[in-house]
mmCIF file of C-alpha atoms in Angstrom:
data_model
loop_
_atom_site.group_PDB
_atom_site.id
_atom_site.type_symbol
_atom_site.label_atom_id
_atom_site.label_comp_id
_atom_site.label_asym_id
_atom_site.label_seq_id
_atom_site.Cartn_x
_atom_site.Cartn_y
_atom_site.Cartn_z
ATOM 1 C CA UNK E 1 -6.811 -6.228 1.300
ATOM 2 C CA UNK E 2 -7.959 -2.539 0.180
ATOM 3 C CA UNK E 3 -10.629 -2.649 2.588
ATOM 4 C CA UNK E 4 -8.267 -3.485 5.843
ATOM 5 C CA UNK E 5 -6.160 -0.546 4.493
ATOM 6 C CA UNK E 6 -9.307 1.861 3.813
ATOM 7 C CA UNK E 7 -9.799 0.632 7.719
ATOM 8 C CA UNK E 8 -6.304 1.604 8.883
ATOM 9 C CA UNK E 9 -5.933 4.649 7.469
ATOM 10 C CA UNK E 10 -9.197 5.860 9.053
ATOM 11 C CA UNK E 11 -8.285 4.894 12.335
ATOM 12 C CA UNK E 12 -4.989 6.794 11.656
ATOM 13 C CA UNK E 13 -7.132 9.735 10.845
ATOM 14 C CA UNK E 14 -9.385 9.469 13.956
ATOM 15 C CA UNK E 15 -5.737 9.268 15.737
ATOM 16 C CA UNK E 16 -4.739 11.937 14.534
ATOM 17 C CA UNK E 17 -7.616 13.841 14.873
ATOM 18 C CA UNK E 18 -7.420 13.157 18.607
ATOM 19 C CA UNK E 19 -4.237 14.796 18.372
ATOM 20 C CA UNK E 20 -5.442 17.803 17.608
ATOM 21 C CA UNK E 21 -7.859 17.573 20.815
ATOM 22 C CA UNK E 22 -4.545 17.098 22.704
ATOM 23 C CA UNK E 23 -3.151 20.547 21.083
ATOM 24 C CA UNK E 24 -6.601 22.784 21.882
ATOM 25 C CA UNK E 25 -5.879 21.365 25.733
ATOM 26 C CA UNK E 26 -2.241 22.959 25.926
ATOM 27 C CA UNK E 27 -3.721 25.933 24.444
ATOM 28 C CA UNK E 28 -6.779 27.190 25.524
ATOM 29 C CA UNK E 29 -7.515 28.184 29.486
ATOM 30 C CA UNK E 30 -10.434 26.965 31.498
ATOM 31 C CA UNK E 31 -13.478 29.189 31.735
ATOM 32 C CA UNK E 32 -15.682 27.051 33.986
ATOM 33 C CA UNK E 33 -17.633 27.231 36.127
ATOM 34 C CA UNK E 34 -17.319 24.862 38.843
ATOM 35 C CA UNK E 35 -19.095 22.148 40.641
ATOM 36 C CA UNK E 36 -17.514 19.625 43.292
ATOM 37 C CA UNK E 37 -17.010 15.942 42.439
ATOM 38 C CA UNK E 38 -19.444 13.933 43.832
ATOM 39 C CA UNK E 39 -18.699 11.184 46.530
ATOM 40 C CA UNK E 40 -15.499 9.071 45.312
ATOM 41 C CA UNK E 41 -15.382 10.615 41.676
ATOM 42 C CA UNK E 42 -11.396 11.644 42.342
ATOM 43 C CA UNK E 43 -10.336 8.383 44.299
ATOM 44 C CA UNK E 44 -12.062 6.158 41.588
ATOM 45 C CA UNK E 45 -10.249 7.951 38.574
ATOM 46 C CA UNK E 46 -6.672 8.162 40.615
ATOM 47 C CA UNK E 47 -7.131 4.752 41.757
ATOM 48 C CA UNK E 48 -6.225 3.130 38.693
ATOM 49 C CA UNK E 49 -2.804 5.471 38.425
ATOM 50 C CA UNK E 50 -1.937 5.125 42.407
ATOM 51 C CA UNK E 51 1.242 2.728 41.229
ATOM 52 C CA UNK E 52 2.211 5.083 39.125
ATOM 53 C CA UNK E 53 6.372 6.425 39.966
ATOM 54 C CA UNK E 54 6.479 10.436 40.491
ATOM 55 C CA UNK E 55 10.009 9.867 39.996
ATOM 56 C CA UNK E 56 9.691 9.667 36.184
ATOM 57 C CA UNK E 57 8.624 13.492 35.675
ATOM 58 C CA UNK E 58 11.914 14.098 37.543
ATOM 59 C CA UNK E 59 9.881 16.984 39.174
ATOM 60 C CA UNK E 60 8.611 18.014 42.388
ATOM 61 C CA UNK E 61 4.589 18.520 41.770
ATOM 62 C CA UNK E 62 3.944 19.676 45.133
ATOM 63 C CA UNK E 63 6.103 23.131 44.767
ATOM 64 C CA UNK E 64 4.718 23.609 41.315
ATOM 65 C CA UNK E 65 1.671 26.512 41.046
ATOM 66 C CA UNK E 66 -1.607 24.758 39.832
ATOM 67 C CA UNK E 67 -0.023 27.095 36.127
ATOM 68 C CA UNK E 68 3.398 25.021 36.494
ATOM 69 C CA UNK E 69 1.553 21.970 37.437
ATOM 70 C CA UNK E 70 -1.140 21.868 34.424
ATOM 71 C CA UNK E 71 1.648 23.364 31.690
ATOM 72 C CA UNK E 72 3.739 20.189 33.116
ATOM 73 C CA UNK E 73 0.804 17.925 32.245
ATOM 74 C CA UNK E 74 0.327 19.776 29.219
ATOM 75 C CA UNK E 75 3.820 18.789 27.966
ATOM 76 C CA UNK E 76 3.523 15.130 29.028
ATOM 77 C CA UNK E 77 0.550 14.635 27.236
ATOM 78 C CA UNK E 78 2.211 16.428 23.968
ATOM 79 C CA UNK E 79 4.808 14.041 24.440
ATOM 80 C CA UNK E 80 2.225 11.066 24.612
ATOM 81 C CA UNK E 81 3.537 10.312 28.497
ATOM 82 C CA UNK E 82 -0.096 10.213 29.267
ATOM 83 C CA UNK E 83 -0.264 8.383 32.293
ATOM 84 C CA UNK E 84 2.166 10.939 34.000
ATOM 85 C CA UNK E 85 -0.174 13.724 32.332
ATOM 86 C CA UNK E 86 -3.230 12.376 33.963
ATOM 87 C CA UNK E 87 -1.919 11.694 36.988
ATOM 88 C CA UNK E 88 -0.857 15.775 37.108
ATOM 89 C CA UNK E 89 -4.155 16.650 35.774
ATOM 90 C CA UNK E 90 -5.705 14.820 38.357
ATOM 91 C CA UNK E 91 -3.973 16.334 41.115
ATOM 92 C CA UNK E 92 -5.152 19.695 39.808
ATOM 93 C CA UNK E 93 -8.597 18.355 39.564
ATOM 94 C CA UNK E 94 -8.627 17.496 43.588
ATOM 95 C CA UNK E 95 -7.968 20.866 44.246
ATOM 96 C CA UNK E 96 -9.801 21.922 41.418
ATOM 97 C CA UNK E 97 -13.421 19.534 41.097
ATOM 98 C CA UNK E 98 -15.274 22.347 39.668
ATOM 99 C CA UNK E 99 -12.963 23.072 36.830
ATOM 100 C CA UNK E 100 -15.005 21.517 33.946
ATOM 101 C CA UNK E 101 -12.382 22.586 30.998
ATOM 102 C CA UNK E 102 -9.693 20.120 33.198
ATOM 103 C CA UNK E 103 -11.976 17.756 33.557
ATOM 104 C CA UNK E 104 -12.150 17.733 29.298
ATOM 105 C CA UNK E 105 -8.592 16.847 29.457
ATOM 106 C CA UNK E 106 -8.636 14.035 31.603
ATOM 107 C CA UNK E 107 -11.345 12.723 28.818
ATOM 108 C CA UNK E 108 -9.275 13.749 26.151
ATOM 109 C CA UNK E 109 -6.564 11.516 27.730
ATOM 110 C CA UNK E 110 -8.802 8.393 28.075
ATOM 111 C CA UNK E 111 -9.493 8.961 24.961
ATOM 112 C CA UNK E 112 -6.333 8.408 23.903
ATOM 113 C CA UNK E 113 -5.311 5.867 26.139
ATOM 114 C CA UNK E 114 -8.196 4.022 24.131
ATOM 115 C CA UNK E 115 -10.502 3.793 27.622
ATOM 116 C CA UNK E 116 -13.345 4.480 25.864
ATOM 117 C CA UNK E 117 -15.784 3.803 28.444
ATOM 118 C CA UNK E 118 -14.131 6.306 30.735
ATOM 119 C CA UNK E 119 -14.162 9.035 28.025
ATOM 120 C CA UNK E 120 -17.364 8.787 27.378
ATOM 121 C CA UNK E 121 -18.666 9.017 31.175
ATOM 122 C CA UNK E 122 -16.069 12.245 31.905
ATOM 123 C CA UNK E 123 -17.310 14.084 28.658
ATOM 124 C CA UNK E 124 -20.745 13.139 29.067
ATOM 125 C CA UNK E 125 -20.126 14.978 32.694
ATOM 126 C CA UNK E 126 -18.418 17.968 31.855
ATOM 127 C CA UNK E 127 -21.471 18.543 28.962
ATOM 128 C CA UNK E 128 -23.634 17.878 31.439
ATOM 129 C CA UNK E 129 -22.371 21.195 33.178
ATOM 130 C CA UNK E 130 -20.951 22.948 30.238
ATOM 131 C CA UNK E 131 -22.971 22.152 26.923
ATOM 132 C CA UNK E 132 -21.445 25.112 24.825
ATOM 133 C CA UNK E 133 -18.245 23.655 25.543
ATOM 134 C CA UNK E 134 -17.588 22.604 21.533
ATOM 135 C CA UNK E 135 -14.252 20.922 21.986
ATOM 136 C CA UNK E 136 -15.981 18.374 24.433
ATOM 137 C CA UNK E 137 -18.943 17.397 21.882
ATOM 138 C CA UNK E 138 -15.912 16.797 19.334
ATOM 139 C CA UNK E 139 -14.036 14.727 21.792
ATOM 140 C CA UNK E 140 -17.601 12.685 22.751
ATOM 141 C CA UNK E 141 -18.201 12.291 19.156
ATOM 142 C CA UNK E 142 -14.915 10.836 19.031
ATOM 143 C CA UNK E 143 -15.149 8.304 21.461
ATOM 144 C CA UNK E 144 -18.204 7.589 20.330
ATOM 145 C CA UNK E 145 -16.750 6.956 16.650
ATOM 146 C CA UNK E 146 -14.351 4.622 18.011
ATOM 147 C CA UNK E 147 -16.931 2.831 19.700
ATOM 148 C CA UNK E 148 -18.388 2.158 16.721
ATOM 149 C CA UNK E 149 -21.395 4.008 17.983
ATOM 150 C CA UNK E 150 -21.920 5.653 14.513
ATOM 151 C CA UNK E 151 -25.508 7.546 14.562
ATOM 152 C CA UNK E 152 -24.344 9.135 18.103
ATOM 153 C CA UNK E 153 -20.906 10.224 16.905
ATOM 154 C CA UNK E 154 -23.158 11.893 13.704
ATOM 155 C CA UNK E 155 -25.169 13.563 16.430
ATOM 156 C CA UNK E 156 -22.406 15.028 18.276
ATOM 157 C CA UNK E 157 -20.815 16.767 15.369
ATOM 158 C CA UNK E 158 -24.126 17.947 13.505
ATOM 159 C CA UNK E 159 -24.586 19.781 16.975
ATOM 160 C CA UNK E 160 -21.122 21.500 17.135
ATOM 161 C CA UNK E 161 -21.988 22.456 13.692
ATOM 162 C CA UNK E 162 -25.340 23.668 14.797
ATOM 163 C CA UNK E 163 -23.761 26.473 17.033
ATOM 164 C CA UNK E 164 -20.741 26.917 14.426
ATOM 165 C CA UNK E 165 -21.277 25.819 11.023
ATOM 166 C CA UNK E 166 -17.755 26.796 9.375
ATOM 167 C CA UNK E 167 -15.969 24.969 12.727
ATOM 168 C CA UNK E 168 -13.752 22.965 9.762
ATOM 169 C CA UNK E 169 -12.743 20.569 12.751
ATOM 170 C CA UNK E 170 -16.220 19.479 13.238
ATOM 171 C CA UNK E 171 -16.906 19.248 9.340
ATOM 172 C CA UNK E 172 -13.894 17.531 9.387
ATOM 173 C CA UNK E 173 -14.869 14.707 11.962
ATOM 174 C CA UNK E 174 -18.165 14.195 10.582
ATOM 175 C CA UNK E 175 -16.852 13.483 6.922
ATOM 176 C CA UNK E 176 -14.868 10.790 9.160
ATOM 177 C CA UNK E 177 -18.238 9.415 10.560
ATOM 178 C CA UNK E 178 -20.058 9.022 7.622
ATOM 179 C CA UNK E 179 -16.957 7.740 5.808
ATOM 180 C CA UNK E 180 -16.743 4.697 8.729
ATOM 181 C CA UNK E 181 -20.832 4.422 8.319
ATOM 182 C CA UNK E 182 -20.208 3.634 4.712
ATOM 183 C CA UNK E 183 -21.822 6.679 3.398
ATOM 184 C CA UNK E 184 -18.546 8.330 1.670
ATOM 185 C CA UNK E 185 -20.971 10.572 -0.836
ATOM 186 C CA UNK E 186 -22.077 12.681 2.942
ATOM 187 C CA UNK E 187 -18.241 12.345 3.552
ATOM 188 C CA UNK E 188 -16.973 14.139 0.325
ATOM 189 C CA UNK E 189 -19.381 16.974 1.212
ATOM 190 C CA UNK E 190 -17.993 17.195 4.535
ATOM 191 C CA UNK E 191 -14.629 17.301 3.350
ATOM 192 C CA UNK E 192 -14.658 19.252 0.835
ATOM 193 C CA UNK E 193 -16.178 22.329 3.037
ATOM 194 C CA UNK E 194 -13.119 21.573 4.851
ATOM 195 C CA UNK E 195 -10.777 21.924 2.074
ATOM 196 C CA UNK E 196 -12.410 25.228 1.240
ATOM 197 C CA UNK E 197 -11.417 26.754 4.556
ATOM 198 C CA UNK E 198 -8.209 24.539 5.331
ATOM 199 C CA UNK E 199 -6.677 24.135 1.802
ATOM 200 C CA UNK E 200 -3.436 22.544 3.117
ATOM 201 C CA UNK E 201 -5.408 20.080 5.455
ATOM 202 C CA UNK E 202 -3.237 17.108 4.636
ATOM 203 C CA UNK E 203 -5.187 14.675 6.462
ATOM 204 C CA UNK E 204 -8.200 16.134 4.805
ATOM 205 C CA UNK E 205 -7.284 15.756 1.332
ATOM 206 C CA UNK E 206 -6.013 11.938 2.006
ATOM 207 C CA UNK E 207 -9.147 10.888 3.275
ATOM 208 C CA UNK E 208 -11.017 12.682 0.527
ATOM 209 C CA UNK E 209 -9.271 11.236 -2.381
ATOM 210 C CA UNK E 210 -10.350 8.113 -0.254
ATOM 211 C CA UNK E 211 -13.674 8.674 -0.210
ATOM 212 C CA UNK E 212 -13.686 9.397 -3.875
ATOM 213 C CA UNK E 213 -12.102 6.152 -4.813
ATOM 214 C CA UNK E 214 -14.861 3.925 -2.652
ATOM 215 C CA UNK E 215 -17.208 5.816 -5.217
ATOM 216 C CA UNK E 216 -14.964 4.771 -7.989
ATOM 217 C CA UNK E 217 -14.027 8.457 -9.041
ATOM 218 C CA UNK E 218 -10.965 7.800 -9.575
ATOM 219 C CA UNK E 219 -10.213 10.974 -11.519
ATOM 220 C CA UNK E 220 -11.523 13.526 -8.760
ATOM 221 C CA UNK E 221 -9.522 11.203 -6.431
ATOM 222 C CA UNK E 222 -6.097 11.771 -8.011
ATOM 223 C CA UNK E 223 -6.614 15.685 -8.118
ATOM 224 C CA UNK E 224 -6.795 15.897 -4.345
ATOM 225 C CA UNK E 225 -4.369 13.225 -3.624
ATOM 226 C CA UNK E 226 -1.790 15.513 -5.942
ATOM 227 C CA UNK E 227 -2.818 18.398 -4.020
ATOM 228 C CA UNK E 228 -1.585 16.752 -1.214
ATOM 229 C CA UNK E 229 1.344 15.161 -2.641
ATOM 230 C CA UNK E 230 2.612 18.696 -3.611
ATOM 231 C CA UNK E 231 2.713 19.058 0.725
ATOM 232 C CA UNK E 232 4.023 15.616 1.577
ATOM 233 C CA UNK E 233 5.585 13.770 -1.498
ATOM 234 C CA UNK E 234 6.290 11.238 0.931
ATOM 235 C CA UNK E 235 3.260 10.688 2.853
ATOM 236 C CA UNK E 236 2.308 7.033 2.689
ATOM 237 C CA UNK E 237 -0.913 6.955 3.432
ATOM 238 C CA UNK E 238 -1.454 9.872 0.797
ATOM 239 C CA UNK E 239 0.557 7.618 -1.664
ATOM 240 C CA UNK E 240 -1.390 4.312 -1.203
ATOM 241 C CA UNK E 241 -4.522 6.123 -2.196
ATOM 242 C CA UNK E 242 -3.208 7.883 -5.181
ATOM 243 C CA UNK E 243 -1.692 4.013 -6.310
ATOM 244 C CA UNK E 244 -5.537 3.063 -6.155
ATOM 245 C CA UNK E 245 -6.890 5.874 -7.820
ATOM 246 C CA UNK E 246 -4.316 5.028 -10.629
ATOM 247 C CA UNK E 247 -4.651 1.647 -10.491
ATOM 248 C CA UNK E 248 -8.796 1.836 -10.588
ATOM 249 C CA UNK E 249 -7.384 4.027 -13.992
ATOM 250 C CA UNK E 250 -5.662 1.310 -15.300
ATOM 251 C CA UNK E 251 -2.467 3.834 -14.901
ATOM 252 C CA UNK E 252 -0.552 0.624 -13.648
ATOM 253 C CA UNK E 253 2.972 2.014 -13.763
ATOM 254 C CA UNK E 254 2.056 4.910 -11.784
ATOM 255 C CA UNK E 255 0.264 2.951 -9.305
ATOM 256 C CA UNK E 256 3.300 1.281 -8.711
ATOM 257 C CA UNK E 257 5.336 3.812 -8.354
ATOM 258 C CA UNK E 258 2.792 5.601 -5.993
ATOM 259 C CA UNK E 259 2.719 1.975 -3.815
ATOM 260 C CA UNK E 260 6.261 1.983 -3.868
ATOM 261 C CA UNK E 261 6.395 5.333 -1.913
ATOM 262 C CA UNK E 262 3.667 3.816 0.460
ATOM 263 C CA UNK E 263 5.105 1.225 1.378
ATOM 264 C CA UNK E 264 7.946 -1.457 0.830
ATOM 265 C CA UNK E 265 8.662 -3.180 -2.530
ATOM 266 C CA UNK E 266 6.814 -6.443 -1.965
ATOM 267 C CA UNK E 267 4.166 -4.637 -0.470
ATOM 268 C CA UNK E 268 3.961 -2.756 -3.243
ATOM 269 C CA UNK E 269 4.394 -5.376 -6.095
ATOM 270 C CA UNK E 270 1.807 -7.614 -4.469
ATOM 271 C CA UNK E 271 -1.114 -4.623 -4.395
ATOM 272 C CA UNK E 272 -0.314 -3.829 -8.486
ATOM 273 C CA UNK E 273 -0.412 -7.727 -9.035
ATOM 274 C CA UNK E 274 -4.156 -7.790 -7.158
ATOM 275 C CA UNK E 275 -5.011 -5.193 -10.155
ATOM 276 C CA UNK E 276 -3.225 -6.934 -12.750
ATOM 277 C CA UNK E 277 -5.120 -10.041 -11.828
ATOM 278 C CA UNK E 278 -8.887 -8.503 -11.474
ATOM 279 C CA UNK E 279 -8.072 -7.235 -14.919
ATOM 280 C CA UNK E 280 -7.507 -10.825 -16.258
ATOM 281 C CA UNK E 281 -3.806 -9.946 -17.139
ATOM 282 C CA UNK E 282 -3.163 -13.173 -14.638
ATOM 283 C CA UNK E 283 0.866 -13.363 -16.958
ATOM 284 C CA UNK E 284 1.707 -9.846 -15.744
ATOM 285 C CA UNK E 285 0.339 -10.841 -12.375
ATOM 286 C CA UNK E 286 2.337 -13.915 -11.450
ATOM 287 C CA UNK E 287 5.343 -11.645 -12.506
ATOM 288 C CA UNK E 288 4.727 -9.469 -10.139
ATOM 289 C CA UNK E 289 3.158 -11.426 -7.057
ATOM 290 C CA UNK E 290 6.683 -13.628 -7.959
ATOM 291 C CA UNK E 291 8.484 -10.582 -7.395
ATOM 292 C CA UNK E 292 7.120 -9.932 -4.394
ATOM 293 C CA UNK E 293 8.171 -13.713 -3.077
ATOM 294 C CA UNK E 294 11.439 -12.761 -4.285
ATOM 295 C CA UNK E 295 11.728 -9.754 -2.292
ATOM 296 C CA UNK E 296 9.958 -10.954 1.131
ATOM 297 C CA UNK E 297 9.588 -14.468 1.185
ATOM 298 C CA UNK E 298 9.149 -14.903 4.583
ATOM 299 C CA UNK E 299 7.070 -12.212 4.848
ATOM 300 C CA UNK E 300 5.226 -12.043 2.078
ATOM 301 C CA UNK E 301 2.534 -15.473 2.501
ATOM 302 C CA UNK E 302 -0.111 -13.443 0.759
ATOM 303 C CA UNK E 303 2.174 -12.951 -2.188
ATOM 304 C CA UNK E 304 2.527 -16.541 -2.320
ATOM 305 C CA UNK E 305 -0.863 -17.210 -2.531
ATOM 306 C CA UNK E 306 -1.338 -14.501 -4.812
ATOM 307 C CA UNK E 307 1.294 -16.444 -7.240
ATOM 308 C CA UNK E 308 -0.280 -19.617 -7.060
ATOM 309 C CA UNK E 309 -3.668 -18.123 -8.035
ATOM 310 C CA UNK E 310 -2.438 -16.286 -10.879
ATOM 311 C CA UNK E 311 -0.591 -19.159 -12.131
ATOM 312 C CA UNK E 312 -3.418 -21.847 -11.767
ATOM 313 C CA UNK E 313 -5.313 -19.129 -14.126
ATOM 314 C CA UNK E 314 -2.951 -18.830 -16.749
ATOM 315 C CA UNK E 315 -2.623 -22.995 -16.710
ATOM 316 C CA UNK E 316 -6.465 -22.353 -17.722
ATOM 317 C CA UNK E 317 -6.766 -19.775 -19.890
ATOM 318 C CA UNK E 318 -3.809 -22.032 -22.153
ATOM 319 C CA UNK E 319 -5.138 -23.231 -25.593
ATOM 320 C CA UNK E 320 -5.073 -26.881 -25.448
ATOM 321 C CA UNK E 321 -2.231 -28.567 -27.647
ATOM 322 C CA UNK E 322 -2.918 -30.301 -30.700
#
C-alpha cells in the first residue's frame, strides 16, 4: 500500500515539475536560431489537432501579432487548455520553423499531454540544433523519466548540471530519477543541494523526507517534513509522509493525526492499523481497520480485509482454555 503511494506521489512530483517547464515557456523569449522544418514536419504535428474548434479561444488568431498570438498560447497552456495552446503554437511555428525555443514548447506540451513519444522526437530535434538550450535537456530528461527510461533521464540531468552545477531545477529532477531507480541515498544528496539553495522548495522537502523514510531514517525524515509543514500545514502529500516517518517511530498517535490531514478518516485509520498490525498489536489493529469499515464500508474493501486478518491473528495468539 506504501509503495503505490511512494509511486503516486512521485508521479505528482514529476507533474509538477513539468509545471514548472510550462512557467519558464511563458517567461523566457526565443533566442534561436532557425532552421526550416523538413518535408511534412508541420502537417504531421497539426494533423492530429485539425478537428480542433477555433471557436473555443473566443479569439481571432489571424489578427493577432505572432507576440499576441504566442502570449495567447502562453495563457492556454497556464490554464492547462493545451490542445488550444498547441494548436496556437503551431501556427506560430508555420510561420516560424526555425524558431527552436517554440519548438521546446510544443514538446513541453506533449509532454504534458502524456505523448511521450512525440516529446521525445521534438526535444531530441530542437537539441539537435540548440544543445546549450538547458530547459530542453530538463524537459528530455523528463520524458524520458516517465518513460521509465531511467539511465537516459540520469544522463540528461548530469549534463545540465555539467554546464550549471547549482541549476537547483536540474539537482532537483535528478534526486527524482534516482529516487524512481530505487537509489534514494543519490536522491537525498540531490535534494538536499536543493534545499540549500531553495529552502522553501515544498515539493523538495516532501520528496526528501520520502527518500529518508525508504532508508528507514525516520528521524531526519520528520525534520524536513516539519520544515515543510511550517509552509503547507495542509499539504497531503507532505502529511502522509510525516504519518510514516512517525509511524516507522512507533509515534502512532501522531501518525494518525498526520494521516488524518492526508487524507480521509478511513483512509487514515486503515494505514495506522497496517502499523499496528506489523507491530503484532493485531487488538489495536482490528479496532482500527473496524473503524475504518465503519466509516467507508463501501469503500473501504481493503479495510475489510485488513479486519479479518487482524482478527484471525488475535483468534491465534489466544491462550487455549482450560
Amino acid at each position: 500500500m506504501f509503495m503505490s503511494k511512494a509511486k503516486q506521489l512521485l508521479r505528482s512530483a514529476l507533474l509538477l515539475a513539468l509545471t514548472v517547464l510550462l512557467c519558464q515557456c511563458a517567461s523566457k523569449q526565443s533566442t534561436a536560431k532557425p532552421r526550416l522544418l523538413e518535408g511534412n514536419e508541420f502537417e504531421a504535428f497539426a494533423s492530429a489537432y485539425s478537428s480542433w474548434d477555433n471557436r473555443r479561444s473566443g479569439t481571432k488568431p489571424q489578427e493577432l501579432s505572432d507576440e499576441q498570438l504566442e502570449a495567447l498560447a502562453d495563457l492556454f497552456s497556464q490554464h492547462r487548455e493545451y490542445d488550444s495552446s498547441l494548436l496556437n503554437y503551431l501556427k506560430l511555428l508555420q510561420d516560424q520553423p526555425e524558431n527552436y525555443y517554440l519548438m521546446y514548447k510544443i514538446g513541453v506540451i506533449f509532454l504534458l499531454k502524456g505523448q511521450l513519444d512525440a516529446a521525445q522526437r521534438i526535444l531530441a530535434r530542437v537539441l539537435v540544433h540548440q544543445p546549450e538550450m538547458l530547459e530542453a535537456h530538463e524537459a528530455l530528461g523528463l520524458a524520458h523519466l516517465l518513460s521509465k527510461q531511467n539511465l537516459k533521464a540520469i544522463n540528461e540531468f548530469r549534463l545540465v548540471l555539467s554546464y550549471d552545477a547549482q541549476r537547483p531545477q536540474a539537482h532537483y529532477f535528478l534526486g527524482l530519477a534516482y529516487l524512481a531507480g530505487g537509489e534514494p541515498h543519490k536522491a537525498i544528496a540531490e535534494f538536499e543541494t536543493v534545499s540549500r539553495q531553495d529552502p522553501d522548495h515544498l515539493a523538495n522537502l516532501t520528496v526528501l523526507g520520502q527518500a529518508y523514510n525508504q532508508v528507514q531514517k525516520f528521524h531526519q525524515a520528520i525534520t524536513w517534513l516539519e520544515k515543510g509543514k511550517q509552509l503547507s500545514p495542509k499539504d497531503a502529500k507532505l502529511n502522509r509522509q510525516l504519518g510514516i516517518a512517525l509511524a516507522g517511530l512507533k509515534r502512532y498517535q501522531e501518525a494518525l493525526q498526520a494521516f488524518l490531514v492526508a487524507g480521509d478518516e478511513a483512509q487514515a485509520y486503515n494505514n495506522i492499523g497496517v502499523y499496528y498490525f506489523m507491530d503484532g498489536q493485531y487488538e489495536q489493529a482490528a479496532k482500527c481497520f473496524q473503524l475504518a469499515v465503519e466509516l467507508s464500508p463501501t469503500f473501504y474493501d481493503k479495510a475489510k480485509a485488513n479486519l479479518e486478518r487482524a482478527l484471525k491473528k488475535l483468534n491465534e495468539n489466544k491462550p487455549e482454555s482450560g
